[in-house]
Short mmCIF file of C-alpha atoms in Angstrom, two decimals:
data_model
loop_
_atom_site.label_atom_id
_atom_site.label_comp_id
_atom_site.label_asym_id
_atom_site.label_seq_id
_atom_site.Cartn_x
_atom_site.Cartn_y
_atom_site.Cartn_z
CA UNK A 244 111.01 94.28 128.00
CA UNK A 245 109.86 90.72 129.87
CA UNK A 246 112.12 87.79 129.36
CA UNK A 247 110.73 85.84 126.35
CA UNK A 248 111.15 82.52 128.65
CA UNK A 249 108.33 84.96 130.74
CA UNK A 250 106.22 85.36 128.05
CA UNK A 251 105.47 82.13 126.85
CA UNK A 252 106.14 80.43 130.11
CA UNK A 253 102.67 81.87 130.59
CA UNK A 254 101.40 80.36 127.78
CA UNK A 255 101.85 76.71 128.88
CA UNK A 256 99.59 76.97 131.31
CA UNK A 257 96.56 78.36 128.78
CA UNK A 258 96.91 76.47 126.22
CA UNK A 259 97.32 73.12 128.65
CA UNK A 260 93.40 74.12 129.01
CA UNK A 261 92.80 74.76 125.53
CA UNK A 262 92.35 70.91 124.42
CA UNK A 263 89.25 70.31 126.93
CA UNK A 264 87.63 73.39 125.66
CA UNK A 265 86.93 71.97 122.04
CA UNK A 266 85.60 68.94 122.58
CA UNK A 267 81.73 70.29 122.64
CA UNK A 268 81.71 70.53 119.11
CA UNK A 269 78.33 69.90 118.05
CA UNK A 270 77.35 69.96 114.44
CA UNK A 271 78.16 66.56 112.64
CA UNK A 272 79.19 66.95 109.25
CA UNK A 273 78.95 63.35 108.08
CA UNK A 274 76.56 63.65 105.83
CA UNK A 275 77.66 66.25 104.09
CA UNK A 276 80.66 67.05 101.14
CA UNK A 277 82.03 69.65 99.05
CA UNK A 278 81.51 69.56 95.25
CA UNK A 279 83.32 71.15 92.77
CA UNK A 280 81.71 72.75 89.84
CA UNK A 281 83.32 73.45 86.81
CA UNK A 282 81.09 76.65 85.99
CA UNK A 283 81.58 80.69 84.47
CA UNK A 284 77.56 81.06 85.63
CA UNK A 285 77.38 80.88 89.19
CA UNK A 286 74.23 82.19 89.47
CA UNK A 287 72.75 79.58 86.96
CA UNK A 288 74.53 76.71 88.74
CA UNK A 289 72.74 77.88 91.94
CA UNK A 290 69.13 79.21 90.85
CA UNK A 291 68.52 76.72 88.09
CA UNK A 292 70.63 73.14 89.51
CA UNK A 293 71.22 73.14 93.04
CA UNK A 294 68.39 75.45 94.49
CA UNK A 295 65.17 73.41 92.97
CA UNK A 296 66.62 70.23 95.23
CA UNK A 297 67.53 71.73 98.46
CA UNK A 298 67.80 75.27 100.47
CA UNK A 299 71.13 73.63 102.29
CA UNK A 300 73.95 74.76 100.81
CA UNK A 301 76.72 76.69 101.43
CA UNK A 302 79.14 78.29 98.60
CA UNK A 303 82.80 78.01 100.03
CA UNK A 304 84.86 79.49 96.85
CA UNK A 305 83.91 81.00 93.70
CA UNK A 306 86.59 81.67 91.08
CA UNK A 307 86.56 82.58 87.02
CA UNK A 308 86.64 79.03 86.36
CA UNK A 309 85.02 76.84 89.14
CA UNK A 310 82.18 77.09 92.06
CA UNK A 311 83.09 74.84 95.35
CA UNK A 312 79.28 74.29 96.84
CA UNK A 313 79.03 72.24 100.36
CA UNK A 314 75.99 69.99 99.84
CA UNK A 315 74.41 67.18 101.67
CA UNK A 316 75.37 64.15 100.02
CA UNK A 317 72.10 62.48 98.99
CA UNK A 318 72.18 66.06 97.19
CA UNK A 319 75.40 66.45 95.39
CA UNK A 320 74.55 62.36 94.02
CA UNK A 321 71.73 63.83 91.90
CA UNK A 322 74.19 66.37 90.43
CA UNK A 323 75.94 64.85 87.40
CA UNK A 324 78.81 67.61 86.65
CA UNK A 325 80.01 67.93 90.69
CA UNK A 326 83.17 66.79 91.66
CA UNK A 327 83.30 65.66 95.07
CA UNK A 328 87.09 67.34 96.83
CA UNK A 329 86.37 66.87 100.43
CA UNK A 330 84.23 64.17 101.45
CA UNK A 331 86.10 63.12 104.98
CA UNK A 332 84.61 67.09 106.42
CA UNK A 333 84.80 65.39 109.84
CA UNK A 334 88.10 63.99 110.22
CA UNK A 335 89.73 67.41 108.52
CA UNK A 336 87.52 69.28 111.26
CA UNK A 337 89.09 66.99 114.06
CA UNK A 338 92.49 67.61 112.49
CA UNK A 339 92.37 71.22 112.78
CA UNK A 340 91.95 71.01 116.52
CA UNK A 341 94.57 71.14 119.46
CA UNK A 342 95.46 67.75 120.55
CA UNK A 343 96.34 66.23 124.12
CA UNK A 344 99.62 65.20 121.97
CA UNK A 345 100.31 68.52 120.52
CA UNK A 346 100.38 69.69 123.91
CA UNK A 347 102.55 67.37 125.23
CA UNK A 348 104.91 68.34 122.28
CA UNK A 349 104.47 72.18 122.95
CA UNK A 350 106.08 71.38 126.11
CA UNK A 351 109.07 69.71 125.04
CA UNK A 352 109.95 72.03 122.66
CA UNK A 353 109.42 74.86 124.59
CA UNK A 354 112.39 75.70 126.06
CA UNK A 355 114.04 75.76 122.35
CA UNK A 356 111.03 77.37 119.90
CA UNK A 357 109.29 80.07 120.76
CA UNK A 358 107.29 79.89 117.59
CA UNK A 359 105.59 76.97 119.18
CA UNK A 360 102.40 79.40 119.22
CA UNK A 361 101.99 78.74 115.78
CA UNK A 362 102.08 75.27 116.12
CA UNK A 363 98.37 75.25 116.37
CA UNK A 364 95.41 77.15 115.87
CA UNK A 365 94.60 79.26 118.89
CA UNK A 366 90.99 79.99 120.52
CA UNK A 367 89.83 83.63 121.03
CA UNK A 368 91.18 83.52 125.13
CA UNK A 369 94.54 82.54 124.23
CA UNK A 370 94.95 84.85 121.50
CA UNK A 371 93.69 87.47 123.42
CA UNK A 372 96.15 87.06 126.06
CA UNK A 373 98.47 86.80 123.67
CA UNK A 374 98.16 89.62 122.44
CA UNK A 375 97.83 91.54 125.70
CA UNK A 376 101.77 89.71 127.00
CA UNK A 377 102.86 91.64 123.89
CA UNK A 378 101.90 94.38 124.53
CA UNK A 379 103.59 94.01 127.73
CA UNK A 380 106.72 92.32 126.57
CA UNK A 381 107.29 95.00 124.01
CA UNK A 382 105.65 98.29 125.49
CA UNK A 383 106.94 100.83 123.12
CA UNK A 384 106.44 99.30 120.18
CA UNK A 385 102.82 98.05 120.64
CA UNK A 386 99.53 99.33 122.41
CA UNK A 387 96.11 97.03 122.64
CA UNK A 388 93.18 99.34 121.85
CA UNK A 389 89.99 98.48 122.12
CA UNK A 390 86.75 99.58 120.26
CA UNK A 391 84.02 98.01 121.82
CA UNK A 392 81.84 94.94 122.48
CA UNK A 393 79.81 92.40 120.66
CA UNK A 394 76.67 91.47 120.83
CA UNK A 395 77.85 88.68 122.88
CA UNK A 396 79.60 90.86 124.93
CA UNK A 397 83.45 89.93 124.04
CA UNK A 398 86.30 92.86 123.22
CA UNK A 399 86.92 93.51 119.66
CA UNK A 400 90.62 94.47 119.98
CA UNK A 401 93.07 96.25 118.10
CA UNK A 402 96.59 96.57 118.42
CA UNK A 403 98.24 99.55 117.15
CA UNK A 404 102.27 99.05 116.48
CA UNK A 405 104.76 101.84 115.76
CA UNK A 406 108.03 102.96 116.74
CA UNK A 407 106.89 105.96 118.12
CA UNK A 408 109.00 108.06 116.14
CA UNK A 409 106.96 110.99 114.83
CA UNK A 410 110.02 112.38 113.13
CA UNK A 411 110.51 109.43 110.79
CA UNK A 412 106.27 109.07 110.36
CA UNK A 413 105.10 112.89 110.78
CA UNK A 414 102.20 111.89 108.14
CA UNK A 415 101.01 109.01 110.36
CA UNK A 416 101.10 106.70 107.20
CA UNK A 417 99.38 103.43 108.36
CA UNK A 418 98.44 100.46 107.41
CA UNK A 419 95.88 98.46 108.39
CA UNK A 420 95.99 94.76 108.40
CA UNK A 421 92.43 92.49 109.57
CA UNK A 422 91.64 89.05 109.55
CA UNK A 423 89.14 86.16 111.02
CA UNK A 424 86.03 88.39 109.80
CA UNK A 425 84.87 85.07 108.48
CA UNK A 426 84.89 82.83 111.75
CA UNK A 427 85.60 79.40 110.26
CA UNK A 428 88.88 80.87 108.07
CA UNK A 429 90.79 79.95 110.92
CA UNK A 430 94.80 80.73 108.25
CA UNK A 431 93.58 84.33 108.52
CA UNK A 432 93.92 84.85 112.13
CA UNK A 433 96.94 82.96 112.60
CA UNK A 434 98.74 84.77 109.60
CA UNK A 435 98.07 88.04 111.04
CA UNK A 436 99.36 86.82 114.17
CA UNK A 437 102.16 85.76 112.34
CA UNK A 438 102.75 89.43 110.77
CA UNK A 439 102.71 91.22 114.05
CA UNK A 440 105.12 88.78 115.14
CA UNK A 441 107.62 89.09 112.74
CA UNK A 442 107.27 92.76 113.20
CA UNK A 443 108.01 92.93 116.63
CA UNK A 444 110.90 90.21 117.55
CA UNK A 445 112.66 91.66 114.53
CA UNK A 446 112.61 94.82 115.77
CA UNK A 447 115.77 96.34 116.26
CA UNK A 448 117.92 93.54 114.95
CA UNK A 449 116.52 93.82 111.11
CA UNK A 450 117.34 97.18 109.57
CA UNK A 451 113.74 96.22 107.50
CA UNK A 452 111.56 95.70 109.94
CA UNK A 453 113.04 98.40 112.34
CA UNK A 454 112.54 100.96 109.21
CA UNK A 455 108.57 99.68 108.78
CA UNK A 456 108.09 100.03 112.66
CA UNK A 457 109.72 103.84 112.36
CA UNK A 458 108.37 105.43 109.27
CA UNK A 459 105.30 103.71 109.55
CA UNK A 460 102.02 102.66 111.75
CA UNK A 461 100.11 99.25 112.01
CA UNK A 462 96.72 98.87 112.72
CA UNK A 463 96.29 95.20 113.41
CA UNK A 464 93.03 93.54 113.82
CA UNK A 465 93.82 89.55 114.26
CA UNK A 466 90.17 88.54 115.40
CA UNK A 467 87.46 90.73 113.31
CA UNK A 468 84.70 88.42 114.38
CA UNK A 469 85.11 87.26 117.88
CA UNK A 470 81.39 86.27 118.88
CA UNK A 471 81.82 83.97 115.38
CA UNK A 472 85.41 82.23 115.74
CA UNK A 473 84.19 81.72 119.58
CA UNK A 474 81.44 79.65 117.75
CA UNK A 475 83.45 77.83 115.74
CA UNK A 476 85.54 76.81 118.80
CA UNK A 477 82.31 75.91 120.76
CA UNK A 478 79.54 74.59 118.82
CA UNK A 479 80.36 74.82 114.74
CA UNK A 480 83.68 74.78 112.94
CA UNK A 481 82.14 76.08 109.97
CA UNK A 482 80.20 78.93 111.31
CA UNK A 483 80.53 82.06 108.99
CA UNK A 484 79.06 84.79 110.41
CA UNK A 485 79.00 86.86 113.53
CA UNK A 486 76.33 85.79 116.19
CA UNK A 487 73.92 88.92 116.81
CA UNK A 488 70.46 88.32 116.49
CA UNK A 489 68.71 89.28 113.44
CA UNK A 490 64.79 89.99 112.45
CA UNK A 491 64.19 86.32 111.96
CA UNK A 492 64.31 84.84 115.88
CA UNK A 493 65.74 81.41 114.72
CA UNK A 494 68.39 83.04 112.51
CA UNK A 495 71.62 84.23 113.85
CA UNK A 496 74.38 86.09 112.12
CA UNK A 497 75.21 88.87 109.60
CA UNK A 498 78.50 88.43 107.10
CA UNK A 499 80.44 91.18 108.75
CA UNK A 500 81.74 91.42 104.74
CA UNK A 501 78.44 92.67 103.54
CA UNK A 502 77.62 94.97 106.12
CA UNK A 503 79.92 98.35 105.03
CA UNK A 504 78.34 100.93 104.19
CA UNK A 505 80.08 101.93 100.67
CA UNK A 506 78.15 100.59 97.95
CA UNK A 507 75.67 98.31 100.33
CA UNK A 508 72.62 96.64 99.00
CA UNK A 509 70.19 94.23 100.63
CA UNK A 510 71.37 91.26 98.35
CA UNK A 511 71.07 88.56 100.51
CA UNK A 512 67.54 88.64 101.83
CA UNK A 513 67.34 85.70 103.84
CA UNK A 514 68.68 85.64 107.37
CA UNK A 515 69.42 82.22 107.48
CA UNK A 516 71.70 82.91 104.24
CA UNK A 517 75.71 82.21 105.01
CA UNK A 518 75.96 86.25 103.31
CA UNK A 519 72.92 87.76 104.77
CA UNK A 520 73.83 91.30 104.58
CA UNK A 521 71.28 92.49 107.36
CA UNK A 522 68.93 95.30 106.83
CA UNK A 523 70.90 98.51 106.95
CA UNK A 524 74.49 99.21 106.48
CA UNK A 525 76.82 98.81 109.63
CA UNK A 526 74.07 96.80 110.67
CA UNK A 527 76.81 94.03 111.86
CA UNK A 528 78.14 95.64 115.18
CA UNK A 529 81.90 95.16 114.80
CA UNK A 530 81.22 96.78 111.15
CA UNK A 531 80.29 99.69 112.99
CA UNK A 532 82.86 99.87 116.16
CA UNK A 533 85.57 99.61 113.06
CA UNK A 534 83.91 102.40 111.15
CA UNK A 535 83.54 104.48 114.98
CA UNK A 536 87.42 104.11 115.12
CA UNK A 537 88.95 104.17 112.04
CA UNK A 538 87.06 107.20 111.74
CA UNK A 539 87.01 109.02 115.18
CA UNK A 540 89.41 107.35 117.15
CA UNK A 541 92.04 107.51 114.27
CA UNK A 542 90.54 110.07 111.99
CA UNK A 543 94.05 111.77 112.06
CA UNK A 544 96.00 108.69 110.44
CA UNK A 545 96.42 108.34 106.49
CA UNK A 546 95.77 104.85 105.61
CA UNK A 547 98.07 103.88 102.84
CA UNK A 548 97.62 100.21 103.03
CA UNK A 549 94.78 97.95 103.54
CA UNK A 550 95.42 93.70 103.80
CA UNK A 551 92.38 92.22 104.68
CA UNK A 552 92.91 88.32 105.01
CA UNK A 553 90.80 85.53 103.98
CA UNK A 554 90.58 81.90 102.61
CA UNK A 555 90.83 79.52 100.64
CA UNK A 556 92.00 79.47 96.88
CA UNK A 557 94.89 81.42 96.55
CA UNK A 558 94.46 84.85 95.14
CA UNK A 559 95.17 88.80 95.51
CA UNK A 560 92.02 90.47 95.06
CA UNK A 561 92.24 94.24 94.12
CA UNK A 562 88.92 96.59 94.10
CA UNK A 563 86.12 96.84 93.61
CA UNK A 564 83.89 94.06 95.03
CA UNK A 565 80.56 95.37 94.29
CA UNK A 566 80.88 95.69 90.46
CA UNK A 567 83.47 94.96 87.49
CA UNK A 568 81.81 98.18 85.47
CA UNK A 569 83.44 100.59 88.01
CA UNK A 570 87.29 100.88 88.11
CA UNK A 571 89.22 101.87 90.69
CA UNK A 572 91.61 104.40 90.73
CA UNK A 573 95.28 104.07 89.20
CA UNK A 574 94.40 100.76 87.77
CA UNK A 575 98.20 100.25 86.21
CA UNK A 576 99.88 101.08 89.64
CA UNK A 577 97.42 98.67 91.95
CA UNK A 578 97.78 95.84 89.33
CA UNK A 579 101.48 96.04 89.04
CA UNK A 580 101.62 96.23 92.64
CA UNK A 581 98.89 93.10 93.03
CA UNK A 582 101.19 91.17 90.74
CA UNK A 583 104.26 92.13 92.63
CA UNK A 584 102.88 90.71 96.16
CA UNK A 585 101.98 87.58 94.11
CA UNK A 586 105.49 87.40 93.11
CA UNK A 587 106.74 88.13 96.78
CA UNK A 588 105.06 84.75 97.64
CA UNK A 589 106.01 82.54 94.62
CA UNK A 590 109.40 84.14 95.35
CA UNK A 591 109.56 82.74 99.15
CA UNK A 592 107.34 79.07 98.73
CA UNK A 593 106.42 78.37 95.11
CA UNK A 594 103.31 78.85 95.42
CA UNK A 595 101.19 80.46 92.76
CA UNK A 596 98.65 83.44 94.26
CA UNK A 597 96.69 84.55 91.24
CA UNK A 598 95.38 88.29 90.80
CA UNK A 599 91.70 88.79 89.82
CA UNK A 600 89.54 91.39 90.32
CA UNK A 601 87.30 91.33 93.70
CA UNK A 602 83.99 91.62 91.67
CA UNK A 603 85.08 88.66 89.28
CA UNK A 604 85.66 86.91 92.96
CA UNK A 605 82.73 87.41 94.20
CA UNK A 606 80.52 87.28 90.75
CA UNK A 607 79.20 90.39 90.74
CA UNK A 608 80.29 90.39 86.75
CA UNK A 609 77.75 88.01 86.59
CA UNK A 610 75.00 88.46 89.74
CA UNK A 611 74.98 92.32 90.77
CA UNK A 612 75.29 92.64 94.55
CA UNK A 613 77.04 89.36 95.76
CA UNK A 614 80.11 91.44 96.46
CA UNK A 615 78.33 94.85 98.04
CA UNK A 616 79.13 95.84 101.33
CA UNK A 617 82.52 94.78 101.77
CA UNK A 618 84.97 95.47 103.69
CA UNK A 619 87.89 95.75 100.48
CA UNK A 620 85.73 98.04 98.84
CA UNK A 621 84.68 100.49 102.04
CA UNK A 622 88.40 100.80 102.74
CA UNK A 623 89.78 101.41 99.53
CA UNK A 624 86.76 104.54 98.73
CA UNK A 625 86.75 106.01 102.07
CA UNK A 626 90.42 105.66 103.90
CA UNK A 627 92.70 103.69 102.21
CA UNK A 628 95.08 104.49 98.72
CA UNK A 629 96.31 100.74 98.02
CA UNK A 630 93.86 98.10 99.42
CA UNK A 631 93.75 94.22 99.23
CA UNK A 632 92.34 90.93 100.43
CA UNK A 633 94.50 87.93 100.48
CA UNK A 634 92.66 84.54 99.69
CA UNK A 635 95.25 82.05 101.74
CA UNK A 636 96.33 78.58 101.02
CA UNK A 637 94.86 75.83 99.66
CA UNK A 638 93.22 75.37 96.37
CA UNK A 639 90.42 73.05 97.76
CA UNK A 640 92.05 69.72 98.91
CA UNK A 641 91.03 71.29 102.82
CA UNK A 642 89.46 74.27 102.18
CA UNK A 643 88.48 76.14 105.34
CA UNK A 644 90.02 72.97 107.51
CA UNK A 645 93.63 73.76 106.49
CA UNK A 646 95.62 71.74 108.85
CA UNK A 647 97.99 73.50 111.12
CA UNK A 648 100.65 72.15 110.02
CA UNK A 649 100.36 75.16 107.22
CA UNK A 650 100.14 77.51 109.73
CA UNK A 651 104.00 78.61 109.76
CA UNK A 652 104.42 78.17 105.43
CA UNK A 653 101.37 80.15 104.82
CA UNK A 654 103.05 82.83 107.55
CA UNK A 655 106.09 83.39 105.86
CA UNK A 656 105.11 83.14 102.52
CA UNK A 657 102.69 85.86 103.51
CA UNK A 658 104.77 88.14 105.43
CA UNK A 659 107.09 88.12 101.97
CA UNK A 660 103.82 89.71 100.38
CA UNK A 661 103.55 92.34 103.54
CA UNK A 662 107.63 93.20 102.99
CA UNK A 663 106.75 94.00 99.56
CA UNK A 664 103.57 95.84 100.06
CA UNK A 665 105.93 97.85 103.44
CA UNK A 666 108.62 98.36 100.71
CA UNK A 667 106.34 100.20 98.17
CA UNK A 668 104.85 102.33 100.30
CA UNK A 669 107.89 103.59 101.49
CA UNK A 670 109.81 103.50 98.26
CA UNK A 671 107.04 103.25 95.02
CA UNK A 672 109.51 103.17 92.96
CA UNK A 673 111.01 99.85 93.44
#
């Protein structure tokens, strides 16, 4: 194993270059803010309020209660029942950026934190050879897979963790862990960075973690979307989707989380739209190199777990997505165990992670379709027993623009939920 001083001695020197590379940001978001709608009907909101004045919006959050809607602002001022919650979008973008300070910072406090990684948010270059030094600094514990290219041409890697003890694991029980499939949800990469973290340095010295890393398997996918968090690095902060072309020449992008192919529909016909779905299942190419290898490449595994991380507002989500009139299976068991990650969190920070249903999430209860094709729901039929996504901090004071500063909270409140979810698999009956 490579001296940790080694490791992130590297490190200094990447992210030193980091700060110049985000500075050709392009899209100004001046004009712009984020409303709050206190609504049960999104659908109405949207088809009968905002979609008679303008074709430029873009639904952040939807919940049972309220509908967060990013509008221009000579917009949202016609709308009497919006409340305006961020209306500074480009001084929280700015914030969420790597500073000539922070770096200056990094290096002081290097030789005494080596969490200083999480200090910041990370572009897709440093992560990547991130994870690649830990796969080096820890080379029987983790392996870097990798299954396949964009359509811009970048990696779309995995990294597959386990002791390596087929005696403790003979079933291959896994779980799978993804985040960033929505580019601009820059928590969800850095909290599955995090996870694979903790895993790894406590290896060996924690009787927990060494148990998790020897009776079980972790399929980690930090960066779902790499062509799309590139973007948001690049050009647009609040880019969504990946970047392939689509059928439309001046529309880019498919939401990687309506491209599965359990349950797809075409519900999102434009190509412009932040959800288009494309026009076939798997459509979205890393869609289809994750379906290639959870299927081929590890068609021998049994996926117990699925944590699929996302943002903002707070919740567990349990299946299914794509309607509230089917169940899933062993309702009682998934909600007891939804509310027991939810507890695992209030437990470590306070905060309050409510459970809701996936379709109610997504308001398919009340608009068929807005949640088919996703990647909770193609997991959960086809590979996985217990499956989740995990909406991260906040509740709409930053929304996507969390600053960094959260980075490390939202980590460990999070990994709590990922001991718990470890400990049930291996023991159900706690």
């Amino acid at each position: 194993m490579l001296h940790m001083n080694s490791l992130w001695g590297c490190f200094l020197f990447v992210l030193l270059a980091v700060t110049g590379a985000v500075q050709g940001l392009q899209e100004d978001y001046s004009e712009y803010a984020v409303y709050r709608f206190t609504s049960d009907n999104y659908s109405t909101l949207v088809r009968d309020v905002i979609a008679p004045l303008t074709d430029d919006y873009d639904v952040w959050t939807r919940s049972n209660n309220f509908v967060d809607i990013k509008l221009p602002k000579e917009i949202g001022e016609q709308i009497n029942d919006g409340q305006v919650i961020i209306d500074n979008m480009n001084e929280l973008i700015q914030n969420t950026l790597p500073t000539s300070q922070m770096m200056a910072r990094e290096q002081a406090v290097f030789e005494n934190d080596y969490d200083f990684f999480f200090n910041e948010y990370r572009d897709l270059d440093t992560i990547y050879m991130w994870l690649d030094l830990l796969e080096r600094s820890f080379p029987s514990l983790v392996a870097v897979e990798h299954l396949g290219r964009t359509f811009e041409g970048r990696e779309l890697k995995a990294l597959h963790i386990s002791g390596n003890k087929p005696e403790s694991n003979p079933e291959k029980k896994t779980i799978v862990i993804t985040g960033g499939i929505h580019a601009r949800e820059w928590i969800s990469v850095s909290t599955v960075c995090w996870a694979l973290y903790q895993l790894l340095n406590r290896y060996g010295s924690s009787k927990k973690e060494t148990k998790y890393l020897d009776d079980l398997d972790f399929l980690v996918i930090p960066v779902f979307n790499p062509d799309g968090y590139a973007y948001t690095w690049s050009h647009d902060r609040l880019w969504r989707k990946n970047r392939q072309r689509t059928h439309v020449p001046q529309c880019l992008g498919i939401d990687i989380d309506h491209s599965f192919g359990f349950q797809w529909e075409k519900a999102h016909t434009h190509a412009c739209s932040e959800e288009y779905s494309g026009e076939t299942p798997f459509e979205a190419w890393e869609a289809s190199a994750w379906y290639k290898y959870i299927n081929e490449t590890k068609g021998d595994y049994k996926i117990y777990g699925y944590i699929d991380m996302h943002s903002y507002s707070q919740e567990i989500l349990y299946p299914y997505a794509y309607s509230c009139d089917a169940l899933p299976r062993d309702l009682e068991n998934l909600l007891e165990l939804s509310y027991g990650l939810s507890k695992a969190i209030r437990s470590k920070s306070g905060r309050n992670y409510d459970v809701i249903s996936a379709c109610k999430d997504r308001g398919s209860d009340i608009f068929p379709g807005l949640g088919a094709g996703s990647a909770l729901d193609f997991m959960y039929h086809h590979r996985a027993h217990w499956a989740f996504q995990l909406k991260l901090r906040d509740t709409g004071n930053h929304g996507f623009l969390l600053p960094p500063e959260n980075i490390k909270p939202v980590g460990k409140e999070t990994y709590a939920a990922l001991k718990y979810f470890c400990d049930f698999l291996l023991d159900p009956e706690i």
